[in-house]
Amino acid sequence: MLFKVLGGRGRLLFYICLSFLVPFSLMRLGFYWFFRSGETPSSDLMHAFYLGLKFDTRVVLVFLLVPALAMLLPALNPFRRNKVIPLWTAWYSLCFFASLFFYALDFAYYSYLGLRVNATVLHFLENPIISAQMVWQTYPVILILLSLALTTTVFTWWTKRLMEAATTGKGLTSTPRTGALPGWQAWVKGFTVVLLMLAGLYGKVSAYPLRWSEAYFSTNTFVASLGMNPIHYFFDTLDNREEPFNKDKVRHHYQQVADYLGVEDRNEETLNFDRWLEPKGLLPQTTNVVLIVMESFAAHKTGVLGHPLDPTPNFDVVAKKGKLFDRFFVPSEGTARSIFGVLTGIPDVGASRTSSRNPLIVDQHTLINAFKAHQKFYFIGGSANWGNIRGVIAHNIPDMKIVEEGMFESPRTDVWGISDYDLFVEANRQLSELPSHQPFFAVVQTAGFHRPYTIPESRGHFKETQLNDGEIKKYGFVSNEEYNSLRFSDYSLGHFLELASKAPYYQNTLFVIIGDHGLPDLEAQHLSKGFQHHHITRFQVPLVFYHPGWKSEPEVIHKFATEPDVLVTIASLTGHKTLVRTFGRDLWDTRFDDRRFAFHYVYYRSPPHIALMDDDFYLVAEPGRREGLYDYKSDTPAVDQSAAHPERAQKMMDLTMGLYETAKYLLYHNPNPLKATGKPAKD
């Protein structure tokens, strides 16, 4: 029935698509046969082949989209003009030959480096003669080219037969063609074909399309490679083909950064930053952990940190019960950068795009793996395809259950998925159903405090409040909608903590609450001149540690804390000895209290701006050039103090550059210490 609706051109494109997909699938089988090693779960293999077919289909549809659109024009339609059959036959053959060439290159690249071919292969063109000689002496080039030519010749013959059969109405249709369709019917069928192809290119029924990160559903690197299409992967990595780090610059700052991080086993040549965390163990190892990442939860918009309108009463209550860090900063604005940073401990200093979107650095070490006995969850109201964060999580954290859109009982609220209120309800339900002896580590990422500021019908007892424009603008909100959206996100958090207090897991749970990033101050009158002038509110968010059974008194801690410190501190509090490779330091380790700073990175400036903040000064710079040293607490925060404090300015500049260059390096050198099987390596 569908074939009849699509007409001749639709059937022709379908059969040509199959003509590509069959050899592509055979190539995937060949890849599996030649490079398989060890035992792999059959379910993982089946899923990899399934994803591979979807990526293959997308690539083929790109090839077919050009003729599909062109066939809407009578002059280029082979059903109207048989003379264009050689043109489209040549197009399909060229695409097929290019695909075979990519696959041949991919097989050679994988056998040489153990990686699917990616855009870094272009570096070989920098020395084309040497590269060509290496290829000629290593591989049977003549035999490979002859094989490609012969296979393409067979494909060309087959494609020409398909097109001739389609245009004559024989072979591909049940009845001979009786004549051309009326103009409007032909256009309708043509557009229907194009729309179906666009749906195939999108790749899935979801708010987000099929993305490369879905191939990294397993910690097994071979399984991830098996699910890829080499052409697709090459173009996925095209924007990231240049390595952004400079080892000489990292070595220049190595000793200073090693001092800052407390590295004992130093090696300037190999750039070793590894050290073992000696945990404080203030809580049992079986303590549950709930890490809540609140969307846009800027510190200056919370009541406990000084907002006069009291927009976050529920958060304020838990902050006053726990350990509140009132000088906690994230390195950069942007949710994807923040999630990547908290998971890896590396400030996301990727210039062109977030690091979670870079396939070349998807392999990352995360301290969540130190919680080996814990069941792991990642709750998000929308899709984990957002920001390609799925790859970072699924590929690096074995057995982490991603709970996302399509898995909830609650209805979708807006573009960000289900509401914060429903997300917390769903998270509590699933955590409450776990056996009492099973510890868990759950990440809950909210998204409600974000445009379009939707407040759903399912809202419990929450009631909106209307303030006049003067009050709204005076204290840094853009509208009543934004103000109430923050209040609703806070109410949802409070509702979750109320539900949790009645659940069996509550008394044995460490709740950690952070914001993913801050927000512009919008000239809020309760802020200092320095925070306004240097836009520091974009980086400051709350950090709270709360455990119902914690015997020590609640307190407000004034030391500087940064996002990379979060997982290290959680591991230390719960007694987990683990390898630390990146920037995180235990916030309860007093050894570092005389060297705590906040590093900031403004990615959308060109060149990017970097900054370092301590108790007295805010240093602002560009890579390699200091802009100024500012007393952000004074009444003159725009006056450069470098001349008055030259040694302080130079020391802070050196550390700022060291952290920046080291962060760029660590993005590519933070390997996940998991075996190919996905099991943790032995210590």
XYZ file of C-alpha atoms in Angstrom, residues 5-605:
601
model
C 1.190 5.855 -2.417
C 4.836 6.746 -3.003
C 4.738 6.057 -6.704
C 7.551 5.058 -9.020
C 10.205 7.448 -7.763
C 9.563 6.405 -4.160
C 9.972 2.743 -5.039
C 13.097 3.493 -7.056
C 14.716 5.368 -4.164
C 13.746 2.570 -1.762
C 15.463 -0.092 -3.847
C 18.548 2.060 -4.381
C 18.667 2.630 -0.630
C 18.649 -1.148 -0.128
C 21.402 -1.439 -2.729
C 23.608 0.690 -0.472
C 22.506 -0.781 2.855
C 23.218 -4.410 1.935
C 26.952 -3.861 1.262
C 27.176 -1.466 4.225
C 25.791 -4.205 6.475
C 28.229 -6.698 5.006
C 31.029 -4.259 5.805
C 29.832 -4.101 9.421
C 29.812 -7.893 9.587
C 33.326 -7.891 8.190
C 34.428 -5.331 10.776
C 33.029 -7.529 13.518
C 34.670 -10.664 12.105
C 38.149 -9.161 11.685
C 38.412 -7.092 14.864
C 36.362 -8.955 17.462
C 38.177 -9.997 20.624
C 36.924 -11.508 23.839
C 33.343 -12.235 24.725
C 30.710 -9.598 24.198
C 27.078 -9.869 25.337
C 24.866 -10.763 22.402
C 22.377 -8.059 23.434
C 25.108 -5.422 23.075
C 26.103 -6.764 19.667
C 22.513 -6.766 18.457
C 22.013 -3.197 19.647
C 25.251 -2.099 17.978
C 24.152 -3.642 14.672
C 20.751 -1.978 15.048
C 22.305 1.448 15.654
C 24.746 0.835 12.823
C 21.849 0.226 10.449
C 20.286 3.531 11.528
C 23.528 5.440 10.965
C 24.000 3.674 7.612
C 20.477 4.625 6.596
C 21.090 8.272 7.453
C 24.234 8.349 5.302
C 22.445 6.715 2.380
C 19.519 9.118 2.683
C 21.953 12.018 2.402
C 23.153 10.484 -0.877
C 19.567 10.070 -2.083
C 18.246 13.446 -0.986
C 19.939 15.282 -3.867
C 18.268 13.224 -6.636
C 14.993 13.083 -4.668
C 14.792 16.884 -4.670
C 16.073 17.183 -8.223
C 13.438 14.746 -9.496
C 10.769 17.287 -8.533
C 11.954 19.174 -11.630
C 10.733 17.618 -14.922
C 14.066 18.264 -16.648
C 15.891 16.093 -14.084
C 13.186 13.475 -13.591
C 14.124 10.126 -15.184
C 10.418 9.259 -15.364
C 9.992 12.222 -17.710
C 13.375 12.194 -19.442
C 15.238 8.928 -19.937
C 18.311 10.922 -20.937
C 19.036 11.801 -17.296
C 19.335 8.137 -16.261
C 23.133 8.141 -16.910
C 23.432 11.307 -14.790
C 21.811 9.753 -11.727
C 23.525 6.427 -12.306
C 26.850 8.265 -12.225
C 25.819 10.103 -9.011
C 24.907 6.890 -7.204
C 28.064 5.180 -8.419
C 30.245 8.061 -7.260
C 28.631 7.943 -3.813
C 29.084 4.196 -3.675
C 32.762 4.337 -4.676
C 33.416 7.087 -2.112
C 31.719 4.953 0.547
C 33.824 1.917 -0.300
C 36.946 4.053 -0.191
C 35.951 5.318 3.270
C 35.374 1.780 4.482
C 38.757 0.634 3.135
C 40.413 3.588 4.856
C 38.447 2.818 8.025
C 39.568 -0.821 8.119
C 43.197 0.220 7.655
C 42.929 2.980 10.267
C 41.353 0.673 12.841
C 43.913 -2.087 12.292
C 46.682 0.500 12.739
C 45.354 2.605 15.654
C 42.369 0.712 17.056
C 40.092 3.672 16.205
C 37.401 4.243 13.603
C 38.542 6.702 10.959
C 37.919 10.276 12.042
C 38.779 13.777 10.926
C 42.252 13.654 12.488
C 43.248 11.516 9.493
C 43.502 14.829 7.631
C 46.734 15.477 9.536
C 48.390 12.894 7.298
C 47.891 15.314 4.407
C 50.370 17.688 6.025
C 53.122 15.332 4.763
C 51.401 13.790 1.723
C 54.490 12.208 0.152
C 55.592 10.449 3.344
C 52.024 9.372 4.100
C 51.558 8.039 0.563
C 54.801 6.066 0.797
C 53.750 4.584 4.136
C 50.388 3.507 2.709
C 52.007 2.072 -0.440
C 54.531 0.047 1.560
C 51.993 -1.164 4.139
C 48.876 -2.068 2.180
C 48.147 -3.829 -1.163
C 47.016 -0.567 -2.744
C 46.615 -1.895 -6.308
C 44.529 -4.871 -5.177
C 42.345 -2.639 -3.003
C 41.710 -0.151 -5.831
C 40.929 -2.930 -8.293
C 38.481 -4.436 -5.819
C 36.793 -1.071 -5.325
C 36.575 -0.504 -9.057
C 35.153 -3.964 -9.732
C 32.567 -3.679 -6.946
C 31.555 -0.207 -8.138
C 31.175 -1.503 -11.696
C 28.759 -4.190 -10.503
C 26.867 -1.582 -8.476
C 26.657 0.732 -11.511
C 25.243 -2.066 -13.694
C 22.677 -2.961 -11.032
C 21.630 0.675 -10.443
C 21.180 1.300 -14.164
C 18.935 -1.757 -14.408
C 16.873 -0.536 -11.460
C 16.362 2.872 -13.027
C 15.470 1.466 -16.420
C 12.997 -0.961 -14.861
C 11.415 1.812 -12.788
C 11.017 4.251 -15.667
C 9.454 1.640 -17.955
C 7.083 0.347 -15.279
C 8.511 -3.170 -15.437
C 10.125 -5.122 -12.653
C 9.550 -2.722 -9.794
C 5.759 -2.349 -10.196
C 2.951 -4.827 -10.320
C 1.479 -3.225 -13.441
C 3.060 -1.365 -16.344
C 3.171 2.391 -16.153
C 0.146 3.913 -17.871
C 1.341 7.472 -18.250
C 2.508 10.488 -16.325
C 0.563 11.621 -13.280
C -1.143 15.004 -13.300
C 1.232 17.730 -12.173
C -0.192 18.269 -8.669
C -0.289 14.531 -7.910
C 3.331 14.128 -8.953
C 4.389 17.017 -6.711
C 2.414 15.649 -3.756
C 4.029 12.226 -4.110
C 7.443 13.806 -4.603
C 7.133 15.893 -1.455
C 5.833 12.857 0.449
C 8.974 10.972 -0.516
C 11.175 13.896 0.573
C 9.355 14.227 3.929
C 9.793 10.513 4.637
C 13.469 10.839 3.839
C 13.798 13.799 6.207
C 12.123 11.719 8.930
C 14.648 8.971 8.240
C 17.478 11.486 8.539
C 16.115 12.592 11.937
C 16.435 8.959 12.931
C 14.076 8.520 15.889
C 10.801 9.518 17.506
C 12.148 11.912 20.118
C 12.696 15.572 20.900
C 16.303 15.056 19.820
C 17.521 13.330 16.645
C 19.743 10.286 16.355
C 23.237 11.355 17.447
C 26.686 9.781 17.496
C 26.611 9.534 21.301
C 24.033 6.740 21.098
C 26.749 4.449 19.750
C 28.514 4.799 23.123
C 25.811 2.960 25.038
C 28.408 0.497 26.326
C 31.717 0.920 28.142
C 33.145 -1.588 25.648
C 34.998 0.488 23.062
C 34.729 -2.195 20.381
C 30.946 -2.327 20.763
C 30.790 1.455 20.366
C 32.994 1.240 17.264
C 30.825 -1.518 15.822
C 27.759 0.702 15.937
C 29.352 3.558 14.000
C 29.289 4.379 10.320
C 32.764 5.634 9.303
C 31.439 8.357 6.995
C 29.032 9.613 9.648
C 31.752 9.515 12.318
C 34.255 11.350 10.111
C 31.925 14.307 9.701
C 30.922 14.162 13.374
C 34.563 14.753 14.285
C 35.358 17.313 11.590
C 35.019 20.315 13.917
C 37.322 18.698 16.482
C 40.180 17.553 14.272
C 42.688 20.019 15.723
C 44.192 19.145 19.103
C 43.785 22.328 21.165
C 46.490 21.665 23.747
C 50.186 22.463 23.718
C 52.361 20.118 25.784
C 55.184 22.622 26.053
C 52.848 25.160 27.655
C 51.499 22.507 30.027
C 55.066 21.583 31.027
C 55.922 25.244 31.544
C 53.225 25.479 34.233
C 53.447 21.876 35.443
C 55.087 22.419 38.845
C 52.734 25.237 39.804
C 49.636 23.248 38.827
C 51.020 20.135 40.564
C 51.448 22.204 43.741
C 47.889 23.471 43.409
C 46.501 19.941 43.009
C 48.771 18.246 45.553
C 50.453 15.863 43.102
C 53.187 13.886 44.868
C 54.365 11.480 42.150
C 55.460 14.166 39.716
C 56.740 13.642 36.209
C 57.085 16.713 34.062
C 57.924 14.652 30.986
C 54.833 12.442 31.064
C 52.670 15.197 32.600
C 51.378 13.022 35.399
C 48.603 14.561 37.511
C 47.397 11.306 39.099
C 47.035 11.074 42.868
C 45.095 8.869 45.258
C 42.334 10.335 47.370
C 42.670 9.445 51.023
C 39.024 9.658 52.118
C 37.816 11.262 55.325
C 35.088 8.639 55.731
C 32.786 10.848 57.803
C 29.892 8.744 56.495
C 29.652 4.962 55.840
C 30.603 3.620 52.411
C 27.055 2.324 51.995
C 25.645 5.853 52.193
C 23.266 6.645 49.343
C 24.070 9.732 47.281
C 21.575 12.007 45.533
C 23.334 14.682 43.492
C 20.780 17.281 42.403
C 21.814 19.665 39.614
C 19.377 22.576 39.531
C 18.962 24.434 36.238
C 20.211 28.066 36.252
C 20.233 28.076 40.055
C 22.229 31.281 40.455
C 23.466 32.047 43.969
C 22.293 35.659 43.857
C 18.714 34.491 43.244
C 18.497 32.358 46.387
C 17.182 33.697 49.642
C 19.803 32.077 51.844
C 22.538 33.849 49.864
C 20.933 37.257 50.034
C 17.996 37.699 47.666
C 15.440 40.014 49.320
C 12.330 38.510 47.672
C 12.844 35.087 49.270
C 12.256 33.108 46.039
C 13.778 29.818 47.305
C 12.332 29.045 50.771
C 12.548 25.263 50.359
C 16.187 25.308 49.306
C 16.945 27.751 52.104
C 15.596 25.308 54.695
C 17.852 22.444 53.614
C 20.818 24.825 53.182
C 20.440 25.935 56.789
C 20.329 22.302 57.944
C 23.442 21.232 56.075
C 26.853 22.443 55.037
C 26.445 25.452 52.762
C 29.399 26.684 50.690
C 28.607 30.325 49.998
C 31.551 30.825 47.606
C 31.023 27.967 45.188
C 31.674 28.592 41.498
C 31.348 26.686 38.243
C 34.066 27.278 35.641
C 31.760 28.196 32.781
C 28.248 29.074 31.799
C 26.180 26.510 29.936
C 24.497 23.357 31.192
C 26.326 20.878 28.966
C 29.681 22.317 30.025
C 28.663 22.087 33.665
C 27.454 18.474 33.522
C 30.652 17.461 31.718
C 32.715 19.341 34.305
C 31.056 17.834 37.356
C 31.341 14.291 35.940
C 34.973 14.531 34.835
C 36.468 17.165 37.128
C 37.760 19.136 34.119
C 36.672 22.707 33.361
C 35.137 22.516 29.897
C 37.396 24.899 28.000
C 36.396 23.639 24.563
C 36.350 26.755 22.395
C 34.052 25.930 19.488
C 31.623 23.532 21.145
C 31.031 21.749 24.425
C 33.273 18.788 25.172
C 30.302 16.449 25.511
C 29.723 17.047 21.788
C 33.259 15.999 20.825
C 33.371 12.286 19.871
C 37.164 12.219 20.127
C 37.136 12.759 23.904
C 34.082 10.741 24.896
C 36.338 8.353 26.850
C 36.623 9.963 30.318
C 37.419 8.894 33.867
C 34.708 9.768 36.404
C 34.766 9.249 40.154
C 31.209 7.909 40.149
C 32.838 4.581 39.261
C 34.445 4.552 42.718
C 30.978 3.662 44.067
C 31.229 0.063 42.894
C 28.524 -1.337 45.175
C 26.007 1.371 44.320
C 23.144 1.164 41.829
C 23.539 4.226 39.615
C 20.833 6.446 38.118
C 20.753 9.508 35.920
C 17.343 11.173 35.925
C 16.564 13.810 33.292
C 13.116 15.044 32.323
C 13.953 15.186 28.620
C 16.392 13.192 26.503
C 20.000 12.319 27.333
C 20.719 13.043 23.662
C 20.646 16.683 24.749
C 24.207 17.954 24.380
C 25.270 14.385 23.465
C 25.665 13.872 27.210
C 24.504 10.264 26.758
C 27.887 9.239 25.383
C 29.824 10.615 28.362
C 27.519 8.850 30.822
C 26.744 5.513 29.178
C 30.231 4.905 27.800
C 32.059 5.640 31.040
C 29.780 4.517 33.869
C 28.923 0.804 33.764
C 25.363 -0.092 34.698
C 24.194 3.495 35.106
C 20.495 3.528 34.331
C 19.541 6.578 32.293
C 15.935 7.460 33.102
C 14.666 9.845 30.428
C 11.795 10.758 28.127
C 9.641 7.820 27.134
C 10.265 6.108 30.473
C 8.030 8.267 32.666
C 4.421 7.959 33.674
C 4.126 11.767 33.827
C 3.150 13.777 30.739
C 5.587 15.949 28.828
C 5.359 19.617 29.841
C 7.397 21.475 27.207
C 10.556 21.208 25.123
C 12.543 20.155 28.214
C 10.396 17.100 28.916
C 8.440 16.477 32.096
C 8.340 19.150 34.796
C 10.755 19.338 37.720
C 7.878 18.455 40.031
C 7.085 15.258 38.126
C 10.776 14.424 37.675
C 11.346 14.493 41.421
C 8.217 12.412 42.030
C 9.377 9.800 39.509
C 12.910 9.754 40.925
C 11.646 9.255 44.472
C 9.351 6.447 43.356
C 12.148 4.510 41.679
C 14.605 5.052 44.519
C 12.006 3.994 47.087
C 11.451 0.709 45.246
C 15.080 -0.387 45.675
C 15.837 -3.028 48.328
C 16.839 -1.474 51.629
C 20.284 -3.105 51.491
C 21.064 -1.709 48.021
C 22.966 1.614 48.126
C 22.566 3.951 45.170
C 24.141 6.969 43.530
C 21.537 9.078 41.727
C 22.042 12.210 39.637
C 18.877 14.270 39.165
C 19.150 17.032 36.563
C 16.324 19.562 36.441
C 15.483 21.839 33.513
C 12.323 23.685 34.538
C 13.882 27.055 35.412
C 14.519 27.808 31.779
C 12.629 29.513 29.008
C 9.723 29.102 28.240
C 9.256 29.025 32.068
C 6.368 26.571 31.892
C 4.478 25.794 35.092
C 2.374 22.653 34.504
C -1.106 21.828 35.678
C 0.372 19.136 37.928
C 1.878 21.466 40.519
C 0.834 20.235 43.964
C -0.073 23.177 46.207
C 2.130 25.678 44.389
C 0.602 29.095 43.759
C 2.011 31.799 41.538
C 2.790 35.243 42.907
C 2.568 38.482 40.958
C 4.966 41.327 41.723
C 5.065 44.754 40.143
C 7.608 45.449 37.420
C 9.620 47.681 39.707
C 10.298 44.918 42.240
C 10.977 42.350 39.534
C 13.582 44.486 37.767
C 15.064 45.862 40.985
C 16.154 42.430 42.124
C 17.399 40.950 38.872
C 14.449 39.085 37.334
C 13.308 39.647 33.772
C 9.629 38.931 34.377
C 7.037 37.466 36.716
C 7.210 34.301 34.609
C 10.897 33.860 35.396
C 10.359 34.655 39.068
C 7.559 32.104 39.415
C 9.488 29.527 37.419
C 12.328 29.717 39.947
C 9.824 29.511 42.789
C 8.227 26.435 41.207
C 11.601 24.743 40.717
C 12.341 25.426 44.388
C 8.895 24.130 45.385
C 9.557 20.936 43.388
C 12.845 20.458 45.252
C 11.056 20.915 48.563
C 8.362 18.426 47.559
C 11.051 15.879 46.699
C 12.777 16.283 50.050
C 9.418 15.906 51.786
C 8.691 12.695 49.868
C 12.226 11.450 50.536
C 11.863 12.089 54.280
C 9.084 9.474 54.326
C 11.040 6.967 52.205
C 13.168 4.130 53.659
C 16.358 5.447 52.056
C 16.231 8.944 53.599
C 18.181 8.502 56.827
C 21.103 6.904 54.975
C 21.351 9.435 52.147
C 23.746 12.272 51.419
C 21.929 14.976 49.450
C 24.186 17.267 47.432
C 22.559 20.246 45.714
C 24.296 22.489 43.177
C 23.331 24.814 40.363
C 24.579 24.041 36.870
C 25.485 27.689 36.231
C 24.631 31.203 37.304
C 22.836 33.986 35.454
C 23.494 37.616 34.482
C 22.925 40.017 37.364
C 20.650 42.351 35.349
C 21.826 45.156 37.636
C 20.167 43.642 40.694
C 20.470 46.218 43.453
C 21.372 43.787 46.218
C 24.706 42.939 44.556
C 28.098 44.563 44.997
C 29.676 46.784 42.359
C 32.439 44.245 41.780
C 30.107 41.347 41.101
C 28.133 43.497 38.695
C 31.095 44.980 36.863
C 32.838 41.630 36.323
C 29.604 39.624 35.775
C 30.608 37.154 38.460
C 27.002 36.067 39.075
C 27.189 33.984 35.884
C 29.505 31.572 37.699
C 28.370 31.565 41.330
C 25.831 28.925 42.386
C 24.976 27.298 45.720
C 26.542 24.093 47.002
C 24.953 22.213 49.903
C 25.823 18.884 51.530
C 23.016 17.553 53.699
C 22.707 14.222 55.502
C 19.836 13.701 57.982
C 22.052 11.676 60.305
C 25.102 13.928 60.184
C 26.095 14.544 63.791
C 28.050 17.744 63.204
C 26.330 21.106 63.383
C 25.030 22.959 60.293
C 27.417 25.616 59.067
C 28.127 28.125 56.342
C 31.602 27.483 54.915
C 33.329 30.479 53.357
C 36.233 28.790 51.575
C 36.310 28.864 47.775
C 34.878 25.730 46.190
C 34.648 24.790 42.526
C 32.695 22.328 40.452
C 35.554 19.804 39.976
C 35.651 19.433 43.776
C 32.133 17.987 44.031
C 32.663 14.292 43.214
C 36.024 14.184 44.987
C 34.406 15.515 48.152
C 31.456 13.109 47.913
C 33.874 10.191 47.542
C 35.931 11.403 50.505
C 32.937 11.920 52.791
C 31.659 8.412 52.064
C 35.015 6.677 52.513
C 35.841 5.784 48.893
C 39.532 5.666 48.085
C 39.898 6.447 44.417
C 42.268 7.664 41.728
C 41.939 11.372 40.935
C 43.307 12.479 37.575
C 41.877 15.928 37.075
C 41.216 19.135 39.021
C 39.063 18.005 41.934
C 40.212 18.436 45.542
C 38.508 17.389 48.759
C 36.782 20.415 50.286
C 37.372 18.966 53.762
C 41.117 18.609 53.148
C 42.704 21.510 55.016
C 45.992 21.126 53.100
C 44.481 23.122 50.250
C 42.826 25.898 52.247
C 45.661 28.344 51.543
C 45.369 27.780 47.754
C 41.715 27.773 46.870
C 40.668 29.819 43.862
C 37.797 29.954 41.387
C 38.757 29.568 37.712
C 36.363 31.029 35.124
C 36.207 30.547 31.362
C 34.088 32.722 29.032
C 33.812 30.639 25.864
C 31.709 33.037 23.786
C 34.315 35.809 23.755
